[in-house]
Amino acid sequence: MAIKDNILIRGTPTTAASKVLERYRAAYDSTVIEKLRGADAVFLGKTNLDEFAMGSSTENSAFQLTKNPHDLERVPGGSSGGSATAVAAHEAITALGSDTGGSIRQPANFCGVVGLKPTYGAVSRYGLIAMASSLDQIGPITKTVKDAAIVFKVIAGKDVFDATSADPPPGGYDKLLQPELEDIKKLTIGLPKEYFTEGLNSSVTEAVDKAISALKSLGIKFQEISLPHTKYALACYYIIMPAEVSANLARFDGIRYSRIANLHGSKRRSAQKLLDTYVRQRSEGFGAEAKRRIILGTFVLSSGYYDAYYAKAQRVRALIKKDFDEAFKKVDALLTPVAPTPAFKIGERADDPLAMYLSDVFTIPVNLAGLPAISIPVRDAGGMPKVPSRTEEPKVPSKLEGLPIGFQLIGKHFHETDILGIGQYYDKLFEPR
Amino acid sequence: MHSRSVGTAHMSRIDKQLLKHLLELSRLDVPQKDRPRLLKDLSAILDYFEQLKEVRVEGAEPMSGGTLLTTVMRQDEIDIELKKKESGETGRVIEAFPEKKGTFLKVPPVF
């Protein structure tokens, strides 16, 4: 397995792709790592990410540029771009990522692999370097939906070290690995009309339509539904998330964890004050996006602006969750695109933070509502990797065959079994015979 | 740390003065030459937030976390299994201190 470099493995460097943690070595194993060790997993290495998981293209890493294996001129998505790339390029069978606003599903979508963001609380966050604690969740990136179910089953469950973690309702995960077609056929999938807007790239529409047709062939019924507050999710997220970032990143002060090289330069140590240490460590250690989010978060939480921004966003978040609650009275799961476009070019959005944020418009509402969601490659569109056979040497499709595009299934709280079940039967349609 | 504002909060601009204040609060410094660009980016993001003005939130309780769990408590007792698991951890945390004296964390003078 490949592990995103914001998940602690005892005794090994864990940088979160930031200079502020360049020399940090993890003091303990995160709970997911401990559970995977118990299942005899082998960890091949740590993977690149946007600094502190903040970005949608992995271009914000302080150390390396990661390229999309399907087209080396394009981004792999982010922030778990390294994990998605490692699986797509057959460097690892599976990987772990983390997802705060789409950071597992969007790179999986861009790289033609499967990415699962579990229900908030389904997987312990102990040992995950925190970005936005009310949104963060660890999940698997794999080649097939079945593999995602296998890894999820190992890492899920309540943990005393994470007070927000919880077990599923009794029997909740019994059919994770052996879903029954009879159960799947009974499910109704909702198509939220707000996700199928005019701004959608035509290749995405085409691919998602193919996925819907394939699922209909299994006997699953579809129904159009509405999530009226969808268009406010991005603004809501970009208030709540930086607020939490500004608090979580306060701990990287140069006193604990790790200090950037030559912090005190040639000046005599005795001339240095504590405040200088804080400011130099953080100013020289954090990249532009991290700084932008810390400043924005400090702003929305500060006196005089709190009510207009943070308190308002918290209420909008409740309305977004309520939209989903209402929809799930009518349907069992939702199907949407993962991102408005396929993978974009390296550098294309690097200078425009708002354009970068827009690539997460379909994944963010799920985190705000704490729901489980999976990104699955459309297997019969463009250059999509077919479901890999166990005997054949895998090959990465060339860009001539087109870029991968996925679809997203969103489930009810702790109903990973539904979306992983639908996904496993979807994959079965394309398995080599 | 962050006090709730009373009075009339309104959507606002971040100007040079406010940016300076926010940088102080954040323990960050940004070179003067980079500040106009930063202000421009922040303005664009704040403009995007304007759309939240039109959302009617009356009756919606603020959602302050990702879960509906209420305060989760743990028994205040020594758990032998946990202690075993944590053994050696303290040493590794101390080892990671950028500067130390014995087992103490060394901090530059405050004044």
XYZ file of C-alpha atoms in Angstrom, chain A:
433
model
C 0.000 0.000 0.000
C 0.988 3.604 -0.572
C 0.155 6.035 2.237
C -0.586 9.731 1.870
C 2.121 11.675 3.666
C -0.228 13.280 6.185
C -0.878 9.911 7.901
C 1.596 8.969 10.638
C 3.689 5.804 10.461
C 5.819 5.474 13.605
C 9.472 6.372 13.213
C 9.208 7.540 9.612
C 9.231 11.073 8.188
C 5.749 12.548 7.762
C 5.864 15.946 6.088
C 2.305 16.734 4.925
C 4.283 18.090 1.925
C 5.172 21.144 4.001
C 8.532 22.683 4.838
C 7.336 23.189 8.417
C 7.422 19.400 8.885
C 10.416 18.677 6.667
C 12.370 17.138 9.532
C 9.506 15.594 11.512
C 9.394 11.884 12.313
C 6.138 10.382 13.534
C 6.148 9.425 17.223
C 3.318 6.903 16.876
C 1.206 4.929 14.383
C -2.112 6.351 13.307
C -5.037 4.043 14.075
C -5.562 3.163 10.401
C -1.916 2.095 10.125
C -2.177 -0.010 13.267
C -5.303 -1.729 11.941
C -3.696 -2.361 8.548
C -0.586 -3.819 10.226
C -2.970 -6.217 11.983
C -4.219 -7.282 8.540
C -0.628 -7.838 7.314
C -0.545 -4.856 4.994
C 2.834 -3.862 3.559
C 3.565 -0.145 3.344
C 5.587 0.712 0.269
C 6.029 4.415 0.894
C 4.485 7.791 1.445
C 2.822 9.754 -1.342
C 2.815 13.390 -2.381
C -0.036 15.770 -1.603
C -0.922 19.432 -1.640
C 0.631 21.035 1.458
C -1.454 19.952 4.474
C -3.970 18.492 1.968
C -4.883 21.984 0.809
C -5.418 21.958 -2.924
C -7.028 20.190 -5.851
C -4.033 19.422 -8.068
C -1.087 18.408 -5.826
C 0.723 21.458 -7.239
C 0.847 22.965 -3.730
C 3.401 20.405 -2.494
C 6.539 22.068 -1.118
C 8.681 19.249 -2.493
C 7.612 17.583 -5.736
C 5.336 17.896 -8.745
C 3.096 14.870 -9.357
C 1.853 14.250 -12.891
C -1.233 12.432 -14.107
C -0.113 9.013 -15.439
C -2.728 9.204 -18.209
C -1.294 12.476 -19.554
C 1.938 13.820 -18.117
C 0.986 17.412 -18.975
C -2.013 17.230 -16.668
C -2.499 17.310 -12.912
C -3.435 14.135 -11.029
C -5.983 16.073 -8.977
C -5.597 16.584 -5.292
C -4.948 16.711 -2.588
C -4.341 12.926 -2.533
C -2.737 13.169 -5.994
C 0.251 11.003 -5.086
C -1.917 8.173 -3.767
C -4.215 8.212 -6.819
C -1.206 8.298 -9.157
C 0.565 5.443 -7.365
C -2.492 3.194 -7.835
C -3.254 4.353 -11.398
C 0.371 3.780 -12.477
C 0.357 0.315 -10.852
C 3.044 1.294 -8.337
C 0.797 0.121 -5.503
C -2.295 -2.082 -5.358
C -4.113 0.232 -2.997
C -3.448 3.480 -1.177
C -4.805 5.614 1.621
C -5.854 9.206 1.082
C -7.701 11.789 3.120
C -10.758 13.735 1.999
C -11.829 17.093 3.430
C -13.650 18.508 0.397
C -13.005 15.902 -2.289
C -9.322 15.079 -1.831
C -9.841 11.330 -2.308
C -12.640 11.355 -4.883
C -11.414 14.122 -7.205
C -7.885 12.696 -7.781
C -9.366 9.190 -8.119
C -11.660 10.650 -10.771
C -8.776 12.350 -12.630
C -6.579 9.239 -12.510
C -9.166 6.569 -13.381
C -9.191 4.765 -10.035
C -11.719 4.188 -7.250
C -11.793 6.517 -4.210
C -13.986 6.138 -1.115
C -14.701 8.959 1.366
C -16.326 7.167 4.323
C -19.046 8.590 6.570
C -17.657 11.207 8.958
C -16.679 9.187 12.027
C -16.602 5.784 10.286
C -12.784 5.765 10.270
C -10.599 7.062 13.102
C -8.709 10.267 12.349
C -6.124 9.569 15.081
C -2.734 10.108 13.493
C -4.015 12.061 10.510
C -2.449 15.530 10.455
C -5.537 17.671 10.933
C -6.642 20.133 8.306
C -10.352 20.818 8.997
C -11.402 18.464 11.767
C -15.172 18.551 11.215
C -14.679 17.505 7.570
C -11.523 15.315 7.388
C -11.872 11.583 6.772
C -9.359 8.882 5.758
C -10.316 6.457 2.981
C -8.958 4.009 0.396
C -7.924 4.614 -3.215
C -7.996 1.362 -5.198
C -8.332 -0.131 -8.669
C -11.668 -1.836 -8.050
C -14.687 -1.175 -5.846
C -14.205 -4.568 -4.210
C -10.705 -3.554 -3.094
C -12.119 -0.324 -1.646
C -14.605 -2.400 0.364
C -11.825 -4.700 1.613
C -9.615 -1.826 2.805
C -12.548 0.079 4.284
C -13.631 -2.942 6.309
C -10.150 -3.136 7.865
C -9.807 0.545 8.781
C -13.400 1.284 9.913
C -14.695 1.348 13.476
C -14.834 3.246 16.744
C -11.515 4.239 18.308
C -10.936 5.549 21.836
C -8.364 7.976 20.429
C -10.924 9.738 18.223
C -14.014 10.893 20.097
C -15.845 11.574 16.828
C -15.456 7.989 15.624
C -18.368 5.585 15.825
C -19.393 2.055 14.964
C -22.095 1.581 12.335
C -25.604 0.561 13.407
C -25.694 -3.196 14.230
C -25.134 -5.323 11.132
C -24.229 -2.196 9.175
C -21.159 -3.639 7.478
C -22.187 -7.330 7.270
C -22.669 -7.289 3.503
C -19.777 -4.999 2.581
C -17.863 -7.719 0.766
C -20.756 -9.926 -0.337
C -23.505 -7.602 -1.521
C -26.565 -9.384 -2.868
C -27.941 -8.415 -6.249
C -31.488 -8.796 -4.932
C -30.798 -6.049 -2.360
C -29.079 -3.815 -4.912
C -31.967 -4.101 -7.383
C -34.361 -2.758 -4.777
C -32.421 0.490 -4.422
C -33.509 3.749 -5.996
C -30.836 6.257 -6.981
C -31.586 9.967 -7.023
C -30.180 12.323 -9.649
C -29.909 15.787 -8.060
C -30.778 18.241 -10.817
C -28.466 20.924 -9.367
C -25.457 18.737 -10.234
C -26.331 18.440 -13.916
C -25.936 22.086 -14.896
C -24.943 23.772 -18.126
C -21.376 24.341 -16.946
C -20.698 20.617 -17.078
C -18.095 19.529 -19.643
C -19.828 17.482 -22.401
C -17.432 14.548 -22.001
C -18.412 14.394 -18.314
C -22.138 14.392 -19.141
C -21.599 11.671 -21.721
C -19.588 9.476 -19.352
C -22.004 9.881 -16.431
C -24.914 8.981 -18.753
C -23.091 5.765 -19.640
C -22.746 4.902 -15.959
C -26.465 5.527 -15.399
C -27.375 3.255 -18.354
C -25.125 0.498 -17.028
C -26.720 0.687 -13.585
C -30.212 0.671 -15.127
C -29.268 -2.592 -16.844
C -28.865 -4.080 -13.340
C -32.469 -3.169 -12.576
C -31.746 -0.131 -10.399
C -34.349 2.621 -10.628
C -33.540 6.317 -10.993
C -35.452 9.391 -9.915
C -34.739 13.103 -10.311
C -34.519 14.925 -6.995
C -33.499 18.389 -5.827
C -30.860 19.609 -3.361
C -31.798 23.302 -3.407
C -28.872 24.669 -1.365
C -26.172 23.029 -3.511
C -24.988 26.289 -5.037
C -24.086 27.691 -1.612
C -21.948 24.709 -0.580
C -18.669 25.999 -2.015
C -18.902 29.402 -0.290
C -20.000 27.707 2.936
C -17.053 25.316 2.773
C -14.505 28.045 2.049
C -15.553 29.779 5.282
C -15.782 26.761 7.601
C -12.687 24.965 6.325
C -10.207 27.908 6.608
C -11.611 28.699 10.061
C -10.655 25.193 11.187
C -7.353 25.345 9.274
C -6.325 28.558 11.058
C -6.841 26.813 14.410
C -5.271 23.465 13.442
C -2.154 24.958 11.843
C -1.463 27.169 14.866
C 0.474 24.288 16.409
C 3.246 24.422 13.788
C 5.128 27.111 15.647
C 8.742 25.914 15.360
C 8.803 24.953 19.035
C 7.258 21.503 18.748
C 7.360 18.889 15.936
C 9.897 20.366 13.549
C 11.718 23.571 12.803
C 12.695 24.808 9.359
C 16.403 24.772 8.558
C 18.481 27.815 9.524
C 15.584 29.379 11.351
C 17.851 31.622 13.299
C 20.262 32.255 10.433
C 23.583 33.734 11.425
C 22.120 35.846 14.240
C 23.180 34.956 17.729
C 20.693 32.681 19.433
C 20.492 34.955 22.473
C 19.213 37.750 20.251
C 16.213 35.672 19.209
C 12.839 36.072 20.827
C 9.954 33.602 20.903
C 7.821 35.740 18.613
C 10.583 35.837 15.970
C 10.707 32.057 16.052
C 6.943 31.776 15.480
C 6.810 34.317 12.688
C 9.895 33.150 10.808
C 8.990 29.470 11.081
C 5.479 30.077 9.778
C 6.289 32.722 7.164
C 9.145 30.754 5.626
C 7.632 27.336 6.259
C 4.070 27.644 4.940
C 3.335 27.920 1.221
C 1.039 30.485 -0.397
C -2.187 28.455 -0.178
C -1.664 27.546 3.475
C -1.042 31.211 4.295
C -4.096 32.305 2.313
C -6.314 29.901 4.241
C -4.842 30.798 7.644
C -5.467 34.512 6.955
C -8.978 33.851 5.627
C -9.799 31.638 8.609
C -8.494 34.201 11.065
C -10.649 36.806 9.315
C -13.942 34.867 9.365
C -13.463 34.029 13.063
C -12.445 37.485 14.216
C -14.597 39.857 16.184
C -16.880 41.913 13.965
C -16.920 39.362 11.130
C -17.776 36.140 12.966
C -21.561 36.449 12.609
C -21.548 37.527 8.975
C -19.242 34.712 7.887
C -18.594 31.834 10.263
C -21.917 31.733 12.123
C -23.820 32.195 8.852
C -21.842 29.408 7.162
C -22.593 27.029 10.042
C -26.311 27.611 9.492
C -26.007 27.173 5.735
C -24.176 23.924 6.446
C -27.179 22.722 8.457
C -29.452 23.525 5.484
C -27.192 21.612 3.088
C -27.339 18.587 5.383
C -31.123 18.960 5.614
C -31.359 18.873 1.797
C -29.672 15.459 1.853
C -31.876 14.236 4.738
C -34.974 15.162 2.706
C -33.623 13.502 -0.451
C -32.834 10.284 1.434
C -36.495 9.999 2.445
C -37.220 9.416 -1.268
C -34.120 7.600 -2.540
C -31.397 5.292 -1.172
C -28.344 6.817 -2.836
C -27.440 9.675 -5.171
C -25.452 9.675 -8.401
C -23.574 12.765 -9.576
C -20.486 13.762 -11.549
C -17.277 13.978 -9.462
C -15.861 17.142 -11.037
C -17.107 19.517 -13.760
C -14.171 18.708 -16.087
C -11.601 15.925 -16.625
C -8.009 16.525 -15.385
C -6.802 20.017 -16.257
C -3.305 21.056 -17.389
C -0.466 21.623 -14.942
C -0.257 25.356 -14.185
C -3.669 26.077 -15.720
C -5.332 27.078 -12.437
C -2.302 27.537 -10.199
C -2.585 31.347 -10.236
C -6.327 31.529 -9.661
C -7.355 30.152 -6.260
C -11.068 30.527 -6.957
C -10.891 28.573 -10.235
C -9.009 25.844 -8.360
C -11.679 25.741 -5.634
C -14.402 25.226 -8.283
C -13.053 21.792 -9.202
C -14.439 20.553 -5.853
C -17.957 21.891 -6.325
C -19.584 18.414 -6.539
C -17.584 16.765 -3.769
C -17.741 19.438 -1.040
C -21.461 19.112 -0.094
C -20.813 15.485 0.925
C -18.180 16.532 3.497
C -20.373 19.313 4.858
C -23.142 16.756 5.443
C -20.727 14.048 6.719
C -21.964 11.456 4.198
C -20.113 8.534 2.565
C -19.359 8.837 -1.165
C -17.357 6.945 -3.744
C -15.813 7.949 -7.051
C -15.826 5.116 -9.596
C -14.288 5.331 -13.085
C -16.799 5.067 -15.916
C -15.470 1.815 -17.338
C -16.768 2.149 -20.889
C -15.864 5.762 -21.638
C -12.738 7.421 -23.075
C -9.444 5.921 -21.995
C -10.857 4.267 -18.940
C -8.977 1.366 -17.512
C -11.202 -1.661 -17.643
C -11.574 -3.637 -14.443
C -8.096 -5.142 -14.219
C -7.752 -8.881 -14.604
C -5.654 -10.616 -11.983
C -3.463 -12.393 -14.511
C -2.851 -9.832 -17.210
C -0.041 -7.264 -16.946
C -1.739 -3.918 -16.249
C -1.158 -1.095 -18.684
C -1.833 2.580 -18.315
C -3.954 3.730 -21.268
C -2.344 6.377 -23.451
C -3.807 9.863 -23.627
C -4.905 9.174 -27.186
C -7.623 7.012 -25.721
C -8.961 9.965 -23.742
C -8.904 11.053 -20.125
C -10.575 9.094 -17.354
C -13.871 10.348 -15.965
C -15.687 8.976 -12.945
C -19.108 9.147 -11.363
C -19.934 9.699 -7.717
C -22.321 7.657 -5.580
C -23.412 9.271 -2.320
C -24.959 7.149 0.439
C -26.830 7.668 3.688
C -24.848 7.982 6.932
C -23.037 4.685 7.652
C -24.569 3.102 4.525
C -21.213 2.418 2.839
C -22.671 -1.022 2.108
C -25.173 0.511 -0.359
C -22.707 2.508 -2.447
C -19.987 -0.152 -2.299
C -22.612 -2.774 -3.221
C -23.863 -0.820 -6.229
C -20.241 -0.171 -7.207
C -19.246 -3.829 -6.959
C -22.110 -4.857 -9.256
C -21.217 -2.001 -11.620
C -17.618 -3.285 -11.808
C -18.853 -6.839 -12.413
C -20.452 -5.664 -15.674
C -16.982 -4.888 -17.018
C -14.904 -7.682 -15.560
C -12.946 -9.719 -18.103
C -14.770 -12.976 -18.787
